[in-house]
Amino acid sequence: MNLKGRDFLTLLDFTPEEILYLLDLAAELKRKKKAGEPHDVLRGKNVALIFEKTSTRTRSSFEVACSDLGMGSTYLDPSGSQIGKKESIADTARVLCRMYDAIEYRGFGQQIVEELAEYSSVPVINGLTNEYHPTQILADMLTVRERFGSLKGKKLVYMGDARYNMGNSLMIGCAKLGVNYTVASPESYFPEESLREKCLAIAAETGASIEFEVDPFKAVRDADVIYTDIWVSMGEPEEIWAQRIHDLLPYQVNAGLMAAAKPETVFMHCLPSFHDRKTGIGSRLGEIFGLDAFEVTNDVFESPQSLVFDEAENRMHTIKAVLFAVLGGKL
Ligand code: CP
Ligand code: NVA
């Protein structure tokens, strides 16, 4: 398998075999790190990390992965560069690819990361756009595979706003890897028709099922994984919280919903999460709406069924695998 020089913009661009190769590579890099075996095989390489939105996991994953691989990295924060204000994406791409061996972009529309890739002669990696979050899906699939030993035929239920980056990307990842994917949300939160059709066509090849269900309790029957994400994403206006709470509260992952699945069903979340009032926003919104939690209750988040911190750790191992693969690393 050779992914050297490839952009990593959406999993739609990758075959199931290529995605499984990245998961195997991540598992091997994880093993090496745990065993204390050095793998600084990309010495002399550098990556530019553009973040137009904030991050804890993605930024940390890239920086730690770079350090472990012997690479350098430069973090360009949401306000500290010329991008978008004094310099276009096309010009930024043409400057950065003269200095760096790869570029990571986190920000707004998918068309921005596509334009970066078009004008860059080095690989561009999507660290989250409004539409897709492909590095997150690698971490999620590695986590599911670690827990259950396999992916094909497992059932993952996504609760909440299924038409944004996480819902879209999970649908693609599940379709590609033969994981049965069920959306549980009001119809208006189902993914966009054209992406649904693409994924149904992929699923027909891999044997996955893709279903859309408005009844949350029906959806989670026989689920192996119940997954949710924050109800209002970065870049969306705060005014939509009231509507989202009204629409999505029936899809909150709580003990009652978990009990409608199986005892071995796991809970997953890309994080960050509003599962209590211990954050600035969580406490303010909790006060306004009279809720202690939004998309997941604290008892589920803290339960033994919750894999959220394994999942967060796997962001680093999988992002390391992507950097390693697109930069042509050799073990
Ligand atoms: N899951 C995820 O992408 O987290 P960050 O926003 O902290 O990077
Ligand atoms: N949907 C969330 C994902 C965060 C990792 C957001 O875009 O804010």
XYZ file of C-alpha atoms and ligand atoms in Angstrom:
347
model
C 0.000 0.000 0.000
C 1.468 3.359 -0.979
C -0.317 6.579 0.072
C 2.754 8.819 -0.341
C 1.828 12.259 -1.654
C -1.947 11.755 -1.205
C -4.228 14.448 0.248
C -6.459 13.322 3.133
C -9.588 15.451 2.653
C -12.499 12.995 3.025
C -12.738 9.204 3.379
C -14.749 9.224 0.145
C -11.353 9.461 -1.618
C -10.039 6.246 -0.017
C -10.804 2.581 -0.678
C -11.770 0.257 2.203
C -8.349 -1.405 1.831
C -6.558 1.939 2.163
C -8.572 2.842 5.271
C -7.878 -0.560 6.849
C -4.194 -0.107 6.015
C -4.213 3.207 7.941
C -5.906 1.485 10.913
C -3.314 -1.323 10.906
C -0.528 1.233 10.654
C -2.005 3.202 13.580
C -2.243 0.012 15.648
C 1.429 -0.765 14.932
C 2.529 2.805 15.747
C 0.494 2.611 18.958
C 2.196 -0.661 19.878
C 5.613 0.885 19.232
C 4.846 3.923 21.369
C 3.573 1.767 24.270
C 6.660 -0.455 23.988
C 8.936 2.589 23.995
C 10.323 1.739 20.535
C 11.512 4.917 18.793
C 9.889 5.636 15.429
C 11.295 9.044 14.553
C 11.575 8.047 10.908
C 10.394 11.382 9.447
C 13.302 13.469 10.757
C 13.786 16.615 8.710
C 10.124 16.829 7.620
C 7.822 19.660 8.690
C 4.059 20.217 8.768
C 2.085 23.476 8.932
C -0.959 23.252 11.220
C -3.610 25.799 10.205
C -6.411 26.141 12.771
C -9.161 28.616 11.890
C -11.274 26.965 14.626
C -10.123 25.972 18.120
C -8.956 22.492 19.119
C -7.609 20.411 21.971
C -7.381 16.846 20.582
C -6.556 17.479 16.937
C -3.826 20.009 17.560
C -2.282 17.964 20.384
C -2.450 14.812 18.255
C -0.607 16.452 15.374
C 2.037 17.995 17.627
C 2.723 14.825 19.648
C 2.674 12.684 16.489
C 5.176 15.046 14.859
C 7.437 14.938 17.874
C 7.337 11.108 17.981
C 8.062 10.935 14.233
C 10.995 13.329 14.588
C 9.188 16.016 12.555
C 8.809 19.730 13.092
C 5.450 21.517 13.189
C 4.223 25.118 13.170
C 0.852 25.984 14.708
C -0.945 28.827 12.932
C -3.774 29.892 15.239
C -7.195 31.318 14.291
C -5.975 34.913 14.532
C -2.194 34.899 14.199
C -1.678 34.478 10.447
C -2.579 36.369 7.281
C -4.917 33.590 6.064
C -8.247 34.797 4.770
C -7.670 38.370 5.942
C -4.690 39.603 3.907
C -3.887 36.476 1.931
C -6.054 34.126 -0.110
C -6.123 30.370 0.363
C -4.459 29.863 -3.028
C -1.548 32.174 -2.128
C -1.236 30.630 1.354
C -1.036 27.150 -0.184
C 1.663 28.215 -2.642
C 3.741 29.816 0.138
C 3.433 27.021 2.705
C 4.242 24.201 0.282
C 7.625 25.887 -0.393
C 8.513 25.449 3.287
C 6.575 22.433 4.561
C 6.195 18.790 3.582
C 2.492 18.678 4.509
C -0.281 21.088 5.515
C -3.102 20.429 7.994
C -6.221 22.599 7.815
C -9.059 22.947 10.350
C -11.757 25.453 9.562
C -14.951 26.149 7.731
C -16.132 24.955 4.289
C -14.760 21.808 2.681
C -14.133 23.892 -0.451
C -11.367 25.743 1.479
C -9.392 22.586 2.205
C -9.978 21.472 -1.382
C -8.615 24.767 -2.683
C -5.580 24.457 -0.419
C -4.956 21.002 -1.866
C -5.418 22.237 -5.422
C -2.748 24.910 -5.021
C -0.375 22.933 -2.772
C 2.289 20.608 -4.120
C 2.470 18.801 -0.747
C -0.232 16.637 0.914
C -3.082 18.488 2.642
C -4.832 16.848 5.613
C -8.352 17.811 6.740
C -8.365 18.433 10.501
C -12.147 19.186 10.458
C -14.375 21.210 8.195
C -18.092 21.921 8.474
C -18.775 18.931 6.223
C -16.205 16.302 7.222
C -13.894 15.162 10.041
C -12.029 12.215 8.500
C -9.139 11.852 10.995
C -11.735 11.494 13.784
C -13.327 8.543 11.994
C -10.009 6.673 11.839
C -9.716 7.036 15.630
C -13.334 5.936 16.096
C -12.934 2.851 13.923
C -9.676 1.879 15.622
C -11.435 2.190 18.993
C -14.410 0.060 17.885
C -12.070 -2.566 16.423
C -10.012 -2.677 19.623
C -13.160 -3.253 21.686
C -14.966 -5.775 19.473
C -12.076 -7.312 17.505
C -13.688 -6.552 14.137
C -15.717 -3.920 12.303
C -17.769 -5.681 9.621
C -21.355 -6.287 10.687
C -21.172 -4.173 13.853
C -24.006 -1.658 14.332
C -23.225 1.993 15.057
C -26.110 4.348 15.878
C -25.526 8.082 15.565
C -27.863 10.228 17.680
C -28.370 13.917 16.951
C -27.440 16.324 14.164
C -26.483 13.809 11.458
C -25.979 16.308 8.617
C -22.818 17.964 9.932
C -19.152 16.874 9.941
C -19.433 13.952 12.378
C -22.676 12.481 11.054
C -21.494 12.757 7.444
C -18.073 11.298 8.087
C -19.299 8.430 10.258
C -21.782 7.490 7.534
C -18.947 7.404 4.976
C -16.559 5.496 7.260
C -19.204 2.919 8.199
C -20.260 2.439 4.571
C -16.629 1.935 3.511
C -15.809 -0.549 6.286
C -19.015 -2.597 6.275
C -20.307 -1.228 9.598
C -24.112 -0.974 9.804
C -24.962 2.699 10.326
C -28.233 4.022 11.724
C -29.059 7.701 12.102
C -31.498 8.545 14.884
C -32.746 12.107 14.530
C -35.698 14.162 13.323
C -35.964 13.931 9.517
C -34.713 17.476 9.073
C -31.374 16.411 10.628
C -30.809 13.470 8.245
C -27.701 13.842 6.023
C -28.064 15.543 2.660
C -29.644 13.400 -0.067
C -26.639 13.323 -2.438
C -24.267 12.086 0.292
C -26.832 9.518 1.429
C -27.005 8.171 -2.116
C -23.216 7.995 -2.417
C -22.968 6.118 0.871
C -25.813 3.733 0.024
C -23.970 2.858 -3.195
C -20.713 2.223 -1.264
C -22.614 0.196 1.343
C -24.120 -1.985 -1.386
C -20.545 -3.004 -2.273
C -19.280 -3.574 1.272
C -22.425 -5.187 2.720
C -23.142 -2.393 5.227
C -26.686 -1.234 5.899
C -27.517 2.469 6.219
C -30.791 3.389 7.915
C -32.576 6.553 8.977
C -34.878 6.381 11.985
C -36.818 9.022 13.876
C -37.573 6.799 16.897
C -34.442 6.781 19.123
C -35.474 3.648 21.039
C -36.133 1.682 17.886
C -32.806 2.860 16.440
C -30.626 1.601 19.321
C -32.043 -1.927 19.353
C -29.066 -4.317 18.885
C -26.617 -1.393 18.680
C -22.967 -2.163 19.399
C -22.055 1.527 19.512
C -24.171 4.547 20.425
C -22.429 7.687 19.216
C -23.301 11.332 19.642
C -21.758 14.778 19.122
C -22.374 18.254 20.421
C -25.711 19.743 19.244
C -24.306 23.112 18.125
C -20.976 22.923 16.322
C -18.100 25.387 16.135
C -18.954 28.285 13.865
C -22.740 27.929 14.336
C -24.548 30.834 16.034
C -25.406 30.534 19.716
C -29.009 31.583 18.978
C -29.788 28.138 17.550
C -29.340 26.374 20.906
C -33.014 26.766 21.862
C -34.217 25.165 18.622
C -31.599 22.392 18.820
C -32.547 21.540 22.396
C -36.199 21.403 21.402
C -35.454 19.160 18.417
C -32.717 16.929 19.825
C -33.529 16.427 23.519
C -35.498 13.236 22.671
C -32.209 11.931 21.215
C -30.116 12.640 24.307
C -27.981 9.614 25.228
C -29.057 8.804 28.787
C -29.330 5.696 30.947
C -32.815 4.892 29.603
C -31.566 4.882 26.018
C -28.464 2.822 26.844
C -30.732 0.291 28.600
C -32.713 -0.114 25.368
C -29.548 -1.452 23.678
C -27.376 -4.354 24.941
C -25.321 -4.636 28.173
C -22.125 -4.686 26.048
C -23.120 -1.631 23.944
C -20.498 1.110 24.154
C -20.877 4.873 24.194
C -18.679 7.063 21.986
C -18.307 10.811 21.402
C -15.673 12.751 19.456
C -15.519 15.338 22.293
C -15.695 18.039 23.537
C -18.999 17.261 25.245
C -21.577 19.056 27.369
C -22.253 16.229 29.853
C -22.316 18.428 32.961
C -22.165 22.074 33.977
C -18.416 22.127 34.596
C -17.555 24.301 31.581
C -18.159 27.993 30.965
C -20.654 27.384 28.160
C -22.194 24.290 29.780
C -22.871 26.165 32.986
C -24.310 29.244 31.253
C -26.539 27.249 28.885
C -27.463 24.813 31.655
C -28.714 27.750 33.697
C -30.688 29.267 30.802
C -32.345 26.018 29.712
C -32.556 24.295 33.102
C -30.547 21.263 31.973
C -27.538 19.571 33.618
C -26.433 17.947 30.360
C -27.178 18.170 26.656
C -26.273 15.440 24.143
C -25.217 12.889 26.818
C -25.899 12.653 30.523
C -23.010 12.525 32.974
C -23.827 9.004 34.222
C -23.466 7.586 30.696
C -20.355 9.668 29.964
C -18.683 8.381 33.143
C -19.980 4.799 32.867
C -17.786 1.740 32.159
C -19.526 1.575 28.750
C -18.015 4.920 27.755
C -14.943 4.678 25.480
C -14.479 8.412 25.050
C -10.956 8.665 26.449
C -9.650 5.626 24.539
C -11.149 7.278 21.478
C -9.407 10.575 22.269
C -6.057 8.813 22.707
C -6.518 7.082 19.373
C -6.712 10.470 17.644
C -2.949 10.709 18.125
C -2.099 7.208 16.892
C -4.298 7.546 13.797
C -3.149 11.075 12.916
C 0.412 9.774 13.234
C -0.490 7.006 10.766
C -1.863 9.548 8.266
C 1.282 11.734 8.475
C 3.479 8.640 8.194
C 1.594 7.307 5.174
C 1.271 10.499 3.130
C 4.912 11.405 3.797
C 6.108 7.951 2.749
C 7.506 6.812 6.122
C 9.161 3.378 6.372
C 9.207 1.201 9.507
N -12.643 15.675 18.467
C -11.931 16.781 18.124
O -11.672 17.065 16.950
O -11.540 17.523 19.189
P -10.834 18.964 19.133
O -11.884 19.939 18.650
O -10.405 19.217 20.540
O -9.678 18.899 18.179
N -19.398 18.814 15.274
C -18.347 19.302 16.132
C -17.202 18.352 16.149
C -16.068 18.738 17.077
C -14.940 17.782 17.061
C -17.916 20.677 15.670
O -17.747 20.867 14.452
O -17.779 21.574 16.508
